mmCIF file of N, CA and C in Angstrom:
data_model
loop_
_atom_site.group_PDB
_atom_site.id
_atom_site.type_symbol
_atom_site.label_atom_id
_atom_site.label_comp_id
_atom_site.label_asym_id
_atom_site.label_seq_id
_atom_site.Cartn_x
_atom_site.Cartn_y
_atom_site.Cartn_z
ATOM 1 N N MET A 1 -0.127 -21.875 22.420
ATOM 2 C CA MET A 1 -0.639 -23.224 22.385
ATOM 3 C C MET A 1 -0.229 -23.991 23.638
ATOM 4 N N GLU A 2 0.933 -23.644 24.183
ATOM 5 C CA GLU A 2 1.384 -24.295 25.402
ATOM 6 C C GLU A 2 0.441 -23.998 26.564
ATOM 7 N N LEU A 3 0.023 -22.752 26.672
ATOM 8 C CA LEU A 3 -0.913 -22.375 27.732
ATOM 9 C C LEU A 3 -2.256 -23.093 27.548
ATOM 10 N N ALA A 4 -2.727 -23.193 26.314
ATOM 11 C CA ALA A 4 -3.982 -23.906 26.039
ATOM 12 C C ALA A 4 -3.871 -25.357 26.501
ATOM 13 N N SER A 5 -2.751 -25.982 26.213
ATOM 14 C CA SER A 5 -2.534 -27.368 26.628
ATOM 15 C C SER A 5 -2.520 -27.500 28.144
ATOM 16 N N GLU A 6 -1.881 -26.560 28.819
ATOM 17 C CA GLU A 6 -1.831 -26.600 30.278
ATOM 18 C C GLU A 6 -3.221 -26.403 30.887
ATOM 19 N N LEU A 7 -4.021 -25.532 30.286
ATOM 20 C CA LEU A 7 -5.382 -25.333 30.778
ATOM 21 C C LEU A 7 -6.235 -26.582 30.552
ATOM 22 N N GLU A 8 -6.059 -27.213 29.410
ATOM 23 C CA GLU A 8 -6.793 -28.450 29.135
ATOM 24 C C GLU A 8 -6.408 -29.542 30.120
ATOM 25 N N ASP A 9 -5.133 -29.569 30.519
ATOM 26 C CA ASP A 9 -4.691 -30.534 31.528
ATOM 27 C C ASP A 9 -5.410 -30.322 32.859
ATOM 28 N N CYS A 10 -5.929 -29.113 33.065
ATOM 29 C CA CYS A 10 -6.695 -28.791 34.284
ATOM 30 C C CYS A 10 -8.199 -28.927 34.040
ATOM 31 N N ASP A 11 -8.570 -29.608 32.960
ATOM 32 C CA ASP A 11 -9.962 -29.874 32.595
ATOM 33 C C ASP A 11 -10.722 -28.651 32.099
ATOM 34 N N ALA A 12 -10.011 -27.623 31.680
ATOM 35 C CA ALA A 12 -10.676 -26.471 31.066
ATOM 36 C C ALA A 12 -11.010 -26.810 29.613
ATOM 37 N N ILE A 13 -12.094 -26.244 29.133
ATOM 38 C CA ILE A 13 -12.444 -26.362 27.721
ATOM 39 C C ILE A 13 -11.927 -25.099 27.050
ATOM 40 N N VAL A 14 -10.984 -25.262 26.153
ATOM 41 C CA VAL A 14 -10.289 -24.139 25.538
ATOM 42 C C VAL A 14 -10.838 -23.882 24.138
ATOM 43 N N VAL A 15 -11.181 -22.637 23.877
ATOM 44 C CA VAL A 15 -11.599 -22.200 22.547
ATOM 45 C C VAL A 15 -10.461 -21.361 22.009
ATOM 46 N N GLY A 16 -9.830 -21.825 20.978
ATOM 47 C CA GLY A 16 -8.660 -21.120 20.455
ATOM 48 C C GLY A 16 -7.446 -22.012 20.601
ATOM 49 N N PRO A 17 -6.280 -21.493 20.486
ATOM 50 C CA PRO A 17 -5.927 -20.080 20.403
ATOM 51 C C PRO A 17 -6.231 -19.493 19.028
ATOM 52 N N PHE A 18 -6.460 -18.199 19.029
ATOM 53 C CA PHE A 18 -6.680 -17.460 17.791
ATOM 54 C C PHE A 18 -5.396 -16.722 17.459
ATOM 55 N N ARG A 19 -5.076 -16.659 16.183
ATOM 56 C CA ARG A 19 -3.810 -16.077 15.760
ATOM 57 C C ARG A 19 -3.912 -14.627 15.303
ATOM 58 N N CYS A 20 -5.142 -14.152 15.112
ATOM 59 C CA CYS A 20 -5.265 -12.753 14.695
ATOM 60 C C CYS A 20 -6.561 -12.148 15.237
ATOM 61 N N VAL A 21 -6.538 -10.839 15.377
ATOM 62 C CA VAL A 21 -7.664 -10.089 15.932
ATOM 63 C C VAL A 21 -8.920 -10.308 15.101
ATOM 64 N N GLU A 22 -8.788 -10.300 13.790
ATOM 65 C CA GLU A 22 -9.953 -10.426 12.905
ATOM 66 C C GLU A 22 -10.691 -11.743 13.114
ATOM 67 N N ASP A 23 -9.956 -12.825 13.408
ATOM 68 C CA ASP A 23 -10.605 -14.120 13.640
ATOM 69 C C ASP A 23 -11.548 -14.057 14.841
ATOM 70 N N VAL A 24 -11.128 -13.385 15.887
ATOM 71 C CA VAL A 24 -11.963 -13.272 17.089
ATOM 72 C C VAL A 24 -13.138 -12.349 16.827
ATOM 73 N N LEU A 25 -12.874 -11.209 16.225
ATOM 74 C CA LEU A 25 -13.958 -10.252 15.964
ATOM 75 C C LEU A 25 -14.994 -10.839 15.014
ATOM 76 N N GLY A 26 -14.582 -11.719 14.117
ATOM 77 C CA GLY A 26 -15.516 -12.371 13.215
ATOM 78 C C GLY A 26 -16.462 -13.327 13.915
ATOM 79 N N LEU A 27 -16.100 -13.739 15.117
ATOM 80 C CA LEU A 27 -16.938 -14.660 15.903
ATOM 81 C C LEU A 27 -17.732 -13.948 16.985
ATOM 82 N N SER A 28 -17.733 -12.633 16.962
ATOM 83 C CA SER A 28 -18.289 -11.879 18.084
ATOM 84 C C SER A 28 -19.709 -12.285 18.453
ATOM 85 N N ASP A 29 -20.532 -12.637 17.470
ATOM 86 C CA ASP A 29 -21.911 -13.015 17.793
ATOM 87 C C ASP A 29 -22.012 -14.436 18.340
ATOM 88 N N LYS A 30 -20.938 -15.235 18.215
ATOM 89 C CA LYS A 30 -20.944 -16.614 18.701
ATOM 90 C C LYS A 30 -19.974 -16.825 19.847
ATOM 91 N N LEU A 31 -19.330 -15.769 20.281
ATOM 92 C CA LEU A 31 -18.289 -15.872 21.291
ATOM 93 C C LEU A 31 -18.893 -16.122 22.659
ATOM 94 N N LYS A 32 -18.709 -17.326 23.160
ATOM 95 C CA LYS A 32 -19.217 -17.717 24.473
ATOM 96 C C LYS A 32 -18.076 -18.373 25.241
ATOM 97 N N ALA A 33 -17.769 -17.835 26.391
ATOM 98 C CA ALA A 33 -16.727 -18.402 27.245
ATOM 99 C C ALA A 33 -16.903 -17.849 28.649
ATOM 100 N N ASP A 34 -16.297 -18.531 29.603
ATOM 101 C CA ASP A 34 -16.331 -18.054 30.982
ATOM 102 C C ASP A 34 -15.326 -16.939 31.209
ATOM 103 N N ALA A 35 -14.222 -16.976 30.454
ATOM 104 C CA ALA A 35 -13.158 -15.988 30.607
ATOM 105 C C ALA A 35 -12.226 -16.090 29.408
ATOM 106 N N ALA A 36 -11.357 -15.089 29.277
ATOM 107 C CA ALA A 36 -10.410 -15.074 28.163
ATOM 108 C C ALA A 36 -9.037 -14.626 28.637
ATOM 109 N N ILE A 37 -8.025 -15.135 27.960
ATOM 110 C CA ILE A 37 -6.648 -14.699 28.156
ATOM 111 C C ILE A 37 -6.218 -14.069 26.838
ATOM 112 N N LEU A 38 -5.874 -12.793 26.876
ATOM 113 C CA LEU A 38 -5.507 -12.072 25.656
ATOM 114 C C LEU A 38 -4.019 -11.788 25.635
ATOM 115 N N ASP A 39 -3.327 -12.341 24.647
ATOM 116 C CA ASP A 39 -1.955 -11.921 24.398
ATOM 117 C C ASP A 39 -2.061 -10.530 23.794
ATOM 118 N N VAL A 40 -1.383 -9.569 24.355
ATOM 119 C CA VAL A 40 -1.556 -8.177 23.973
ATOM 120 C C VAL A 40 -1.246 -7.929 22.499
ATOM 121 N N ASN A 41 -0.289 -8.660 21.953
ATOM 122 C CA ASN A 41 0.151 -8.433 20.581
ATOM 123 C C ASN A 41 -0.012 -9.726 19.794
ATOM 124 N N LEU A 42 -0.963 -9.745 18.861
ATOM 125 C CA LEU A 42 -1.161 -10.907 18.003
ATOM 126 C C LEU A 42 -0.611 -10.601 16.617
ATOM 127 N N ASN A 43 0.533 -11.176 16.310
ATOM 128 C CA ASN A 43 1.159 -10.975 15.001
ATOM 129 C C ASN A 43 1.282 -9.503 14.635
ATOM 130 N N GLY A 44 1.705 -8.698 15.587
ATOM 131 C CA GLY A 44 1.942 -7.281 15.338
ATOM 132 C C GLY A 44 0.723 -6.393 15.473
ATOM 133 N N VAL A 45 -0.419 -6.950 15.855
ATOM 134 C CA VAL A 45 -1.650 -6.168 16.013
ATOM 135 C C VAL A 45 -2.064 -6.201 17.483
ATOM 136 N N MET A 46 -2.316 -5.031 18.043
ATOM 137 C CA MET A 46 -2.736 -4.945 19.437
ATOM 138 C C MET A 46 -4.179 -5.460 19.579
ATOM 139 N N VAL A 47 -4.477 -6.104 20.688
ATOM 140 C CA VAL A 47 -5.768 -6.768 20.887
ATOM 141 C C VAL A 47 -6.823 -5.866 21.528
ATOM 142 N N TYR A 48 -6.613 -4.584 21.515
ATOM 143 C CA TYR A 48 -7.574 -3.677 22.149
ATOM 144 C C TYR A 48 -9.003 -3.830 21.624
ATOM 145 N N PRO A 49 -9.221 -4.043 20.313
ATOM 146 C CA PRO A 49 -10.614 -4.236 19.869
ATOM 147 C C PRO A 49 -11.267 -5.469 20.506
ATOM 148 N N ILE A 50 -10.478 -6.507 20.742
ATOM 149 C CA ILE A 50 -11.025 -7.703 21.396
ATOM 150 C C ILE A 50 -11.356 -7.383 22.851
ATOM 151 N N ALA A 51 -10.463 -6.675 23.526
ATOM 152 C CA ALA A 51 -10.726 -6.288 24.923
ATOM 153 C C ALA A 51 -11.993 -5.456 25.023
ATOM 154 N N ASP A 52 -12.161 -4.532 24.080
ATOM 155 C CA ASP A 52 -13.377 -3.711 24.081
ATOM 156 C C ASP A 52 -14.622 -4.574 23.889
ATOM 157 N N LEU A 53 -14.539 -5.533 22.969
ATOM 158 C CA LEU A 53 -15.660 -6.445 22.733
ATOM 159 C C LEU A 53 -15.978 -7.245 23.986
ATOM 160 N N LEU A 54 -14.960 -7.796 24.625
ATOM 161 C CA LEU A 54 -15.184 -8.599 25.827
ATOM 162 C C LEU A 54 -15.814 -7.771 26.939
ATOM 163 N N GLN A 55 -15.413 -6.517 27.046
ATOM 164 C CA GLN A 55 -16.034 -5.652 28.052
ATOM 165 C C GLN A 55 -17.518 -5.445 27.751
ATOM 166 N N THR A 56 -17.882 -5.261 26.489
ATOM 167 C CA THR A 56 -19.300 -5.088 26.162
ATOM 168 C C THR A 56 -20.089 -6.371 26.420
ATOM 169 N N LEU A 57 -19.418 -7.520 26.320
ATOM 170 C CA LEU A 57 -20.066 -8.806 26.596
ATOM 171 C C LEU A 57 -20.017 -9.159 28.083
ATOM 172 N N SER A 58 -19.383 -8.314 28.891
ATOM 173 C CA SER A 58 -19.186 -8.571 30.326
ATOM 174 C C SER A 58 -18.448 -9.880 30.577
ATOM 175 N N MET A 59 -17.515 -10.206 29.682
ATOM 176 C CA MET A 59 -16.719 -11.419 29.828
ATOM 177 C C MET A 59 -15.394 -11.060 30.506
ATOM 178 N N PRO A 60 -15.092 -11.685 31.627
ATOM 179 C CA PRO A 60 -13.824 -11.388 32.294
ATOM 180 C C PRO A 60 -12.646 -11.841 31.439
ATOM 181 N N PHE A 61 -11.549 -11.083 31.538
ATOM 182 C CA PHE A 61 -10.341 -11.440 30.798
ATOM 183 C C PHE A 61 -9.125 -10.898 31.513
ATOM 184 N N VAL A 62 -7.980 -11.462 31.146
ATOM 185 C CA VAL A 62 -6.684 -10.965 31.603
ATOM 186 C C VAL A 62 -5.830 -10.730 30.374
ATOM 187 N N PHE A 63 -4.897 -9.803 30.498
ATOM 188 C CA PHE A 63 -3.903 -9.596 29.464
ATOM 189 C C PHE A 63 -2.665 -10.399 29.805
ATOM 190 N N GLN A 64 -2.050 -10.964 28.770
ATOM 191 C CA GLN A 64 -0.772 -11.638 28.908
ATOM 192 C C GLN A 64 0.199 -10.911 27.987
ATOM 193 N N THR A 65 1.362 -10.545 28.498
ATOM 194 C CA THR A 65 2.282 -9.766 27.684
ATOM 195 C C THR A 65 3.735 -10.084 28.014
ATOM 196 N N GLY A 66 4.575 -9.935 27.013
ATOM 197 C CA GLY A 66 6.009 -10.055 27.202
ATOM 198 C C GLY A 66 6.642 -8.697 27.435
ATOM 199 N N ASN A 67 5.832 -7.640 27.408
ATOM 200 C CA ASN A 67 6.312 -6.276 27.603
ATOM 201 C C ASN A 67 6.208 -5.928 29.084
ATOM 202 N N PRO A 68 7.340 -5.722 29.741
ATOM 203 C CA PRO A 68 7.274 -5.444 31.181
ATOM 204 C C PRO A 68 6.630 -4.099 31.521
ATOM 205 N N ASN A 69 6.398 -3.238 30.545
ATOM 206 C CA ASN A 69 5.778 -1.941 30.794
ATOM 207 C C ASN A 69 4.277 -2.058 30.515
ATOM 208 N N SER A 70 3.520 -2.411 31.533
ATOM 209 C CA SER A 70 2.085 -2.635 31.360
ATOM 210 C C SER A 70 1.256 -1.449 31.845
ATOM 211 N N GLU A 71 1.889 -0.301 32.040
ATOM 212 C CA GLU A 71 1.175 0.872 32.537
ATOM 213 C C GLU A 71 0.085 1.335 31.577
ATOM 214 N N ILE A 72 0.333 1.218 30.269
ATOM 215 C CA ILE A 72 -0.680 1.609 29.278
ATOM 216 C C ILE A 72 -1.917 0.741 29.437
ATOM 217 N N LEU A 73 -1.718 -0.555 29.600
ATOM 218 C CA LEU A 73 -2.867 -1.457 29.780
ATOM 219 C C LEU A 73 -3.656 -1.088 31.022
ATOM 220 N N SER A 74 -2.959 -0.801 32.098
ATOM 221 C CA SER A 74 -3.636 -0.453 33.344
ATOM 222 C C SER A 74 -4.425 0.837 33.218
ATOM 223 N N SER A 75 -3.924 1.779 32.411
ATOM 224 C CA SER A 75 -4.655 3.035 32.258
ATOM 225 C C SER A 75 -5.835 2.887 31.296
ATOM 226 N N LEU A 76 -5.676 2.081 30.247
ATOM 227 C CA LEU A 76 -6.772 1.874 29.293
ATOM 228 C C LEU A 76 -7.851 0.939 29.831
ATOM 229 N N TYR A 77 -7.432 -0.043 30.609
ATOM 230 C CA TYR A 77 -8.351 -1.071 31.117
ATOM 231 C C TYR A 77 -8.136 -1.242 32.628
ATOM 232 N N PRO A 78 -8.542 -0.247 33.397
ATOM 233 C CA PRO A 78 -8.340 -0.347 34.851
ATOM 234 C C PRO A 78 -9.072 -1.560 35.417
ATOM 235 N N GLY A 79 -8.396 -2.244 36.303
ATOM 236 C CA GLY A 79 -8.993 -3.404 36.951
ATOM 237 C C GLY A 79 -8.783 -4.712 36.211
ATOM 238 N N VAL A 80 -8.289 -4.650 34.975
ATOM 239 C CA VAL A 80 -8.031 -5.883 34.223
ATOM 240 C C VAL A 80 -6.622 -6.359 34.571
ATOM 241 N N PRO A 81 -6.498 -7.583 35.067
ATOM 242 C CA PRO A 81 -5.179 -8.086 35.443
ATOM 243 C C PRO A 81 -4.237 -8.197 34.234
ATOM 244 N N VAL A 82 -2.955 -7.963 34.490
ATOM 245 C CA VAL A 82 -1.917 -8.097 33.474
ATOM 246 C C VAL A 82 -0.910 -9.125 33.984
ATOM 247 N N VAL A 83 -0.701 -10.176 33.202
ATOM 248 C CA VAL A 83 0.234 -11.234 33.547
ATOM 249 C C VAL A 83 1.402 -11.149 32.585
ATOM 250 N N GLU A 84 2.610 -11.089 33.133
ATOM 251 C CA GLU A 84 3.792 -10.982 32.288
ATOM 252 C C GLU A 84 4.336 -12.363 31.944
ATOM 253 N N LYS A 85 4.750 -12.499 30.661
ATOM 254 C CA LYS A 85 5.387 -13.725 30.205
ATOM 255 C C LYS A 85 6.817 -13.760 30.710
ATOM 256 N N PRO A 86 7.390 -14.903 30.912
ATOM 257 C CA PRO A 86 6.747 -16.214 30.802
ATOM 258 C C PRO A 86 5.812 -16.451 31.977
ATOM 259 N N VAL A 87 4.772 -17.220 31.724
ATOM 260 C CA VAL A 87 3.761 -17.500 32.729
ATOM 261 C C VAL A 87 4.022 -18.848 33.366
ATOM 262 N N ASP A 88 4.054 -18.860 34.676
ATOM 263 C CA ASP A 88 4.176 -20.112 35.411
ATOM 264 C C ASP A 88 2.770 -20.668 35.614
ATOM 265 N N PRO A 89 2.503 -21.827 35.056
ATOM 266 C CA PRO A 89 1.135 -22.371 35.149
ATOM 267 C C PRO A 89 0.639 -22.447 36.568
#
């Protein structure tokens, strides 16, 4: 929520934050945005299904993670930026 607030301070229109993978996947037919920031782990569930959906929609996204080992993300999603927490706005 802190990141959403910081983005809004920069005049971004923020949709979310979403707290679980199912909430996002349930909106797949209505999901419209310029880009997305995905926290890799939402309440113990990995966000890979959301990343896959965004790729099919050709929506750019970045991963945000507190896990310093982002090699798995880079191998599964080459070219998708990975930002490590904490994030400096």
